[in-house]
Short mmCIF file of N, CA and C in Angstrom, two decimals:
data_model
loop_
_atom_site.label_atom_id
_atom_site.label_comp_id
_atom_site.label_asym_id
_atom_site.label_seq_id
_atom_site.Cartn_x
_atom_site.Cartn_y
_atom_site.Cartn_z
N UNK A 222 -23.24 319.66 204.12
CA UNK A 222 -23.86 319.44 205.42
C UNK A 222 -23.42 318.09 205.94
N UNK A 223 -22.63 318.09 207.21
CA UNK A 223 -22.30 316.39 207.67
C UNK A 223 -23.20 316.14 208.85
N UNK A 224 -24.39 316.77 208.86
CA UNK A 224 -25.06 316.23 210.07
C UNK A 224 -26.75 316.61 209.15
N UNK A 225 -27.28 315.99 209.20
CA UNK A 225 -28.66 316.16 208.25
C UNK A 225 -30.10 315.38 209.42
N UNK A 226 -30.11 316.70 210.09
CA UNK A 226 -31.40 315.64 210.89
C UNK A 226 -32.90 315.92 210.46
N UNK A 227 -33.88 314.56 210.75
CA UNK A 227 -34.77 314.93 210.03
C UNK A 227 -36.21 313.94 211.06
N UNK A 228 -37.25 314.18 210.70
CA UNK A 228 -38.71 313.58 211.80
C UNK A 228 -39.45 314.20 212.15
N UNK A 229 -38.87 315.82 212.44
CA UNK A 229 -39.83 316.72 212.74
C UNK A 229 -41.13 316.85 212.13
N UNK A 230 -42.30 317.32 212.84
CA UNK A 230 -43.55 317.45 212.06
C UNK A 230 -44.67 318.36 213.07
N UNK A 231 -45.73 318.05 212.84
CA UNK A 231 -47.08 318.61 213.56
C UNK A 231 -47.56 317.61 214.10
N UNK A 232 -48.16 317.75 215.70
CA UNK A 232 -48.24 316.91 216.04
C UNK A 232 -49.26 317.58 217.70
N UNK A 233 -50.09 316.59 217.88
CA UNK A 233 -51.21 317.43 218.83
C UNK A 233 -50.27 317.39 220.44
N UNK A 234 -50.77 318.09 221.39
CA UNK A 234 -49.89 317.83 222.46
C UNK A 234 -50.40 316.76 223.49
N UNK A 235 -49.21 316.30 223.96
CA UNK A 235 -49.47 314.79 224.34
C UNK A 235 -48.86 313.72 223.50
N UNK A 236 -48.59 314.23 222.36
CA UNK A 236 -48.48 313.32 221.36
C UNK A 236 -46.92 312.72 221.32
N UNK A 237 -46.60 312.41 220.52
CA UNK A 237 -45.10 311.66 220.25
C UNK A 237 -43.93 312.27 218.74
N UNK A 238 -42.83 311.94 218.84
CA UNK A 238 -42.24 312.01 217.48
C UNK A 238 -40.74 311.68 218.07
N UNK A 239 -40.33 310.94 216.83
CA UNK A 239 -38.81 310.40 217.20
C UNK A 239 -38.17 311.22 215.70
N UNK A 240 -36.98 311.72 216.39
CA UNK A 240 -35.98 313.17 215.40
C UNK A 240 -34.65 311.69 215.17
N UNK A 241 -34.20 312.01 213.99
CA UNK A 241 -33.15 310.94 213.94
C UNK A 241 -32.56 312.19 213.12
N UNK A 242 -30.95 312.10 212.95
CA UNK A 242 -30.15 312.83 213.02
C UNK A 242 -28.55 312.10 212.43
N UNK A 243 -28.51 311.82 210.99
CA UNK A 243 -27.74 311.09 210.65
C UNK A 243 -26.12 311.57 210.39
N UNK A 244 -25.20 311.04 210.72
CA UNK A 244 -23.95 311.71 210.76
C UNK A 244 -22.87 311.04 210.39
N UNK A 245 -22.85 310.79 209.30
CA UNK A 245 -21.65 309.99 208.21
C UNK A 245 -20.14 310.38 208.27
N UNK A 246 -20.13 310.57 209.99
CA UNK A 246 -18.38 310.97 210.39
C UNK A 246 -17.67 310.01 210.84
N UNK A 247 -16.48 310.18 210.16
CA UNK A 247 -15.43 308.92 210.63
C UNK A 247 -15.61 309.11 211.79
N UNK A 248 -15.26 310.35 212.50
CA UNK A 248 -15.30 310.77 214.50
C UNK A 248 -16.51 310.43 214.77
N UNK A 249 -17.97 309.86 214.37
CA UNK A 249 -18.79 310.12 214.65
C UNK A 249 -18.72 309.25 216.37
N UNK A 250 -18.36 308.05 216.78
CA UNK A 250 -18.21 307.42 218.28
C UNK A 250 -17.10 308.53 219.27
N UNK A 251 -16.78 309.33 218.58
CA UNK A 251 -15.17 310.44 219.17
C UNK A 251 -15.85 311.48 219.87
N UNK A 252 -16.86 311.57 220.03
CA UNK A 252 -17.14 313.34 220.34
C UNK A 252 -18.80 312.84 220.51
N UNK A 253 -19.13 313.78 221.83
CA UNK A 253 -20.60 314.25 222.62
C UNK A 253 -21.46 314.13 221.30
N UNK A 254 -22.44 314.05 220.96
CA UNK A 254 -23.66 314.73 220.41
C UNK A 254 -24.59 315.37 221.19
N UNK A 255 -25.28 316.13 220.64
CA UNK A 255 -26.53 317.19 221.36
C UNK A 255 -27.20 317.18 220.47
N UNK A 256 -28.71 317.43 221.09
CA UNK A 256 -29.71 317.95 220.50
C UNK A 256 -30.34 319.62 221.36
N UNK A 257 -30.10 320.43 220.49
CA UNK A 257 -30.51 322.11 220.62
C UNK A 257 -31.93 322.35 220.29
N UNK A 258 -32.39 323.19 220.78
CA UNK A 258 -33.82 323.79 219.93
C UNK A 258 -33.90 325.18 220.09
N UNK A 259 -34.58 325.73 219.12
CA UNK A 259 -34.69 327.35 219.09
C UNK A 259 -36.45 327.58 218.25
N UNK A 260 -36.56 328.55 219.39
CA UNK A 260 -37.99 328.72 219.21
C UNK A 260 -38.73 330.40 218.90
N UNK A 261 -39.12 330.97 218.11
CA UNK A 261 -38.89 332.29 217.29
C UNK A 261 -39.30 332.88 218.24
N UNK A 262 -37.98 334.21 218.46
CA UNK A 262 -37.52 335.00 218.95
C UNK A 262 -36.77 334.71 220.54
N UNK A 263 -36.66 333.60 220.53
CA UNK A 263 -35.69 332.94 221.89
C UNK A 263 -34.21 332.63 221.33
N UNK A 264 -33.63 331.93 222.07
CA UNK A 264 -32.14 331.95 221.94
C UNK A 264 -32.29 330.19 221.46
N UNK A 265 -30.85 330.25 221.01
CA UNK A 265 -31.02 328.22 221.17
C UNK A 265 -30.43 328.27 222.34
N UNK A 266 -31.33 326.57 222.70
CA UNK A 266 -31.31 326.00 224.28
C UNK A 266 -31.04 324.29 223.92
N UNK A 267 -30.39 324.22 225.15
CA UNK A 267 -29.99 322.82 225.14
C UNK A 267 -31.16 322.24 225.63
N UNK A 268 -30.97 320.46 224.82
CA UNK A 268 -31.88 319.82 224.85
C UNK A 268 -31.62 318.74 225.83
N UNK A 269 -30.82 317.55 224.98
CA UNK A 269 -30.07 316.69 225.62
C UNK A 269 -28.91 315.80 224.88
N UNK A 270 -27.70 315.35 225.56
CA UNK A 270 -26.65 314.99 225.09
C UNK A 270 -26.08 314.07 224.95
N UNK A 271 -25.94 313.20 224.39
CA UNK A 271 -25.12 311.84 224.74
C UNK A 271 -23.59 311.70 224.89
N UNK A 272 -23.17 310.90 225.66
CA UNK A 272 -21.87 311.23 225.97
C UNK A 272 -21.06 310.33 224.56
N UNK A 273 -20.02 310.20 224.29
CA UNK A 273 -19.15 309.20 223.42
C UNK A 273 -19.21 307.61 223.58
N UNK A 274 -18.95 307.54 224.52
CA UNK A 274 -18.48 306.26 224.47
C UNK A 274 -19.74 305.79 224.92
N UNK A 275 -19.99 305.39 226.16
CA UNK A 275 -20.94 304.91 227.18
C UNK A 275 -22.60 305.51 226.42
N UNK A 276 -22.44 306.36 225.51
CA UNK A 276 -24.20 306.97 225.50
C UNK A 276 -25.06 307.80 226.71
N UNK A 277 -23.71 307.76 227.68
CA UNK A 277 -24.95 308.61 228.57
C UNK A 277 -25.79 309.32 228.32
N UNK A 278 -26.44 309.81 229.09
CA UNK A 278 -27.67 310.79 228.72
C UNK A 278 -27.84 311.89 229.98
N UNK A 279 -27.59 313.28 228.92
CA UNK A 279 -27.61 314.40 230.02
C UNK A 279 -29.13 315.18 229.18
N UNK A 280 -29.74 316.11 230.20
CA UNK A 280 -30.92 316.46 229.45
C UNK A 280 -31.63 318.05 230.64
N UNK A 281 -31.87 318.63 229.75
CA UNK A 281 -32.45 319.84 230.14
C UNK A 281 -33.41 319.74 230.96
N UNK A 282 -33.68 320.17 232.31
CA UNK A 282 -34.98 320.30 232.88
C UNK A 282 -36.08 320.31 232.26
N UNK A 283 -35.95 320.96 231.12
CA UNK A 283 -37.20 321.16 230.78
C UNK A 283 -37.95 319.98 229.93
N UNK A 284 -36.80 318.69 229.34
CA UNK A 284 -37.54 317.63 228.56
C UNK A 284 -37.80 316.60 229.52
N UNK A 285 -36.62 316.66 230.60
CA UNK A 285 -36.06 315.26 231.38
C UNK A 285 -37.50 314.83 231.93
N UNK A 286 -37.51 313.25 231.38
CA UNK A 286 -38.85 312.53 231.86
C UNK A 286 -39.69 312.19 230.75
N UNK A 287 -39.58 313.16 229.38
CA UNK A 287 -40.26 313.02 228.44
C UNK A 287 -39.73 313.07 226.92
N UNK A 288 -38.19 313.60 227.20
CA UNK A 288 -37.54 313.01 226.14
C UNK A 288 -36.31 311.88 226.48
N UNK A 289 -36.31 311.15 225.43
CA UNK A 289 -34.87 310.78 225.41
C UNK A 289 -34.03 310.46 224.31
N UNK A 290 -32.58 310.51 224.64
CA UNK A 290 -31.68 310.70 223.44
C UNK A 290 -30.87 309.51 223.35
N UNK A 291 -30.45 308.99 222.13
CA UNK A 291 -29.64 307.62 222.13
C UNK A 291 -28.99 307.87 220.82
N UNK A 292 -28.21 307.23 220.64
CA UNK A 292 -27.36 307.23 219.69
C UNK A 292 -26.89 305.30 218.93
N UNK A 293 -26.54 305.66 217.57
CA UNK A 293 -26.20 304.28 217.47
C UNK A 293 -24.65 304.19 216.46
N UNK A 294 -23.65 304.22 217.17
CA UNK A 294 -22.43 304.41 216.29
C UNK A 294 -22.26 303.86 215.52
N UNK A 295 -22.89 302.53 215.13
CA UNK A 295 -22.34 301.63 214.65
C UNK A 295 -23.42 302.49 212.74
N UNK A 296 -24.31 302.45 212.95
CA UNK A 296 -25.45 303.22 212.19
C UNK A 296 -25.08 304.54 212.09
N UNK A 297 -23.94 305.45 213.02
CA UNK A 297 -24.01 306.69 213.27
C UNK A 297 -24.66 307.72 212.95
N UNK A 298 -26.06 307.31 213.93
CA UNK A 298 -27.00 307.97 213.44
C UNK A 298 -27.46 308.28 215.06
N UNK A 299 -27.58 310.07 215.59
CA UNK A 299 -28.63 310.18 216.84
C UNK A 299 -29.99 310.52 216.97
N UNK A 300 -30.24 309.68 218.04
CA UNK A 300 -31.87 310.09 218.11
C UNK A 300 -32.35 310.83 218.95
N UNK A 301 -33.65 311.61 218.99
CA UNK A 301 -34.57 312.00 220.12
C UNK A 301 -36.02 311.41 219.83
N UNK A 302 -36.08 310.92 220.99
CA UNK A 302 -37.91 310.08 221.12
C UNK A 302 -38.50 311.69 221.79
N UNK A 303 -39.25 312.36 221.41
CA UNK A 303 -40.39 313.43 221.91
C UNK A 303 -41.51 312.53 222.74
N UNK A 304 -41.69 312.26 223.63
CA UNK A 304 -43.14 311.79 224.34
C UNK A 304 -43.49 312.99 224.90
N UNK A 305 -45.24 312.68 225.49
CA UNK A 305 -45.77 313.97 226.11
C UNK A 305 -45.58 315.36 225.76
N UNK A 306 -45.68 316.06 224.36
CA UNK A 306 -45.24 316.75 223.99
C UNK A 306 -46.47 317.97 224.45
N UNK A 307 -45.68 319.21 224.16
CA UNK A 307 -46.45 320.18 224.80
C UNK A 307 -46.14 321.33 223.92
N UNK A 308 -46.96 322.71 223.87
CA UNK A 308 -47.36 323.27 222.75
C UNK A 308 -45.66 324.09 223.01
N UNK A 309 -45.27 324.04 224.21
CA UNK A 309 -44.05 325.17 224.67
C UNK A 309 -42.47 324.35 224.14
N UNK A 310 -42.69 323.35 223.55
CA UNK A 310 -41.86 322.54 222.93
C UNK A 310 -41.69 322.61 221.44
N UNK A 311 -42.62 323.74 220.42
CA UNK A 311 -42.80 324.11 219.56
C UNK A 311 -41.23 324.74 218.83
N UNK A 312 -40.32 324.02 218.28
CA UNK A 312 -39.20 325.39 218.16
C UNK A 312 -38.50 324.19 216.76
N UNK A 313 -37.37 324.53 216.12
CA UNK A 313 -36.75 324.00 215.23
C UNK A 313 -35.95 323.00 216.33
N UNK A 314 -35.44 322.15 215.94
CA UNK A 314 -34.50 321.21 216.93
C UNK A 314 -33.45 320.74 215.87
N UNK A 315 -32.26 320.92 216.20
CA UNK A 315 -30.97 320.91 215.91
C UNK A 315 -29.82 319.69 216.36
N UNK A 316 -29.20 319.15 215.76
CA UNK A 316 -28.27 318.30 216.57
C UNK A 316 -27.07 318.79 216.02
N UNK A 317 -26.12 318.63 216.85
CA UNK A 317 -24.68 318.96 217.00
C UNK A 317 -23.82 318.28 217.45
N UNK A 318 -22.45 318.24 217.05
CA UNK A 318 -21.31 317.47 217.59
C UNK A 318 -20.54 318.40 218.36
N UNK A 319 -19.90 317.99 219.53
CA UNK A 319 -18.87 318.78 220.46
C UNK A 319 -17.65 319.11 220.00
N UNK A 320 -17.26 319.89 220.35
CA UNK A 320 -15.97 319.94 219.68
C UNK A 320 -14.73 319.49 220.85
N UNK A 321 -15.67 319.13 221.79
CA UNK A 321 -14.91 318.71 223.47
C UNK A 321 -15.14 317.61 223.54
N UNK A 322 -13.95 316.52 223.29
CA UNK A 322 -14.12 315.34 223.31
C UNK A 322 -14.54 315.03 225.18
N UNK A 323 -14.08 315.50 226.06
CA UNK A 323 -14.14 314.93 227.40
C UNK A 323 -15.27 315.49 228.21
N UNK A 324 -15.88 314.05 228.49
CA UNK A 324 -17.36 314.18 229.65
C UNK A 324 -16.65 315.11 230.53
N UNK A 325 -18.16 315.73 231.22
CA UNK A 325 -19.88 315.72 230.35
C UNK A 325 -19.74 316.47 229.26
N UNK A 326 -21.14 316.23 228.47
CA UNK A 326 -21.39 317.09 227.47
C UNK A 326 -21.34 318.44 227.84
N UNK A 327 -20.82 319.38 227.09
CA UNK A 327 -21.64 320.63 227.25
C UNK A 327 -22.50 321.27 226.94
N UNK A 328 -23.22 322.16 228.04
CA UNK A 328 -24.55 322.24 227.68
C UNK A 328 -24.52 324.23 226.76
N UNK A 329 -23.86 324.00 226.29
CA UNK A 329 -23.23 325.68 225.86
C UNK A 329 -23.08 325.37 224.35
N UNK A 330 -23.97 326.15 223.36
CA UNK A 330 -23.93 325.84 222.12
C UNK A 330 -22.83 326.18 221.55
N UNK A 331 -21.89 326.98 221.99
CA UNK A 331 -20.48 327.59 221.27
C UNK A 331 -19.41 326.78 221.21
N UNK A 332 -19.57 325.43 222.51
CA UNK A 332 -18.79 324.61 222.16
C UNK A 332 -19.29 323.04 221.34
N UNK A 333 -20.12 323.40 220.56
CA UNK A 333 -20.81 322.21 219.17
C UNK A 333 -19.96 323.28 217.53
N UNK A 334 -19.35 322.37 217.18
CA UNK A 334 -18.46 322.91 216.08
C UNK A 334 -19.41 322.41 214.56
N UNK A 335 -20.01 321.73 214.37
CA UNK A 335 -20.93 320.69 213.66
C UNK A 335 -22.32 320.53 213.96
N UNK A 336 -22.98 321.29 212.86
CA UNK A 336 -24.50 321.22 213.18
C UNK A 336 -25.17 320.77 211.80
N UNK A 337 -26.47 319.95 212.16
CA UNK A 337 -27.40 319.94 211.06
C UNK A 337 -28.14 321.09 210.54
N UNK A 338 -28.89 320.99 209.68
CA UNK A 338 -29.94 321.69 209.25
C UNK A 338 -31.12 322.22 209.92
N UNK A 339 -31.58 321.77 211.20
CA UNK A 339 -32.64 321.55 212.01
C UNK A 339 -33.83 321.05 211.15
N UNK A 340 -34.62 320.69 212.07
CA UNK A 340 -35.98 319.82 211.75
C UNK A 340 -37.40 320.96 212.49
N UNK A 341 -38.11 321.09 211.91
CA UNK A 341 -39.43 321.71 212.47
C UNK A 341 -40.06 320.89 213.50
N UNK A 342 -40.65 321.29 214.84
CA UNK A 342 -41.31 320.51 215.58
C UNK A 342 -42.63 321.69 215.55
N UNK A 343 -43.52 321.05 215.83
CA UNK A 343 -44.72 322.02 215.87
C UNK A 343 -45.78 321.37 216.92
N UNK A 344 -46.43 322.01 218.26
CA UNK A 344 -47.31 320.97 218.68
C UNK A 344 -48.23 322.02 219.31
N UNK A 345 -49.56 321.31 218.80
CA UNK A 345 -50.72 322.20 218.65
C UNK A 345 -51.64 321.75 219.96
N UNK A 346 -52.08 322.71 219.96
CA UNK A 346 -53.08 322.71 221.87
C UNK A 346 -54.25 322.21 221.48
#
């Protein structure tokens, strides 16, 4: 496994949790990261992405405002901060590397070649 992310837990809604997502790749500053989630019997869905170089930050309607994603190359390790969490945010969450080095990220899981293990998120009403 070259991507091992881990933070997930139970957690009331409203509440908080930061997902860190460690990635011991020489490419790790070379290529997008994402964070995915999949929630039982849905599809995986994009979360949000950081770009390579710069760290931008691209992010799904559905977190933008209450998550955010950062990365630290030097540590090559990515993060997601969860704020304001809500019970519909309940799903495994995944991070991935692009296999498309050139901005923007994509928001299409077929092009992430490199995935972790996922992490459990759980958030109770």
């Amino acid at each position: 496994v070259q991507l091992q992310a881990s933070g997930g837990g139970l957690v009331q809604a409203g509440g908080s949790l930061r997902l860190s997502c460690a990635a011991p790749l020489r490419t790790f500053s070379s290529y997008p990261l994402a964070w995915f989630r999949q929630a039982p019997g849905k599809e995986r869905e994009f979360v949000a992405a950081s770009s390579r170089m710069d760290g931008r930050a691209y992010y799904s309607e559905y977190v933008e405002g209450r998550f955010t994603i950062s990365r630290d190359n030097a540590k090559k390790t990515l993060y997601l901060q969860l704020n304001s969490l809500k019970p519909e945010d309940t799903a495994i969450y995944y991070c991935a590397r692009s296999r498309i080095q050139s901005p923007p990220p994509r928001r299409e899981a077929i092009y992430y070649d490199l995935w972790g293990q996922g992490t459990q998120v759980t958030v109770s009403s």
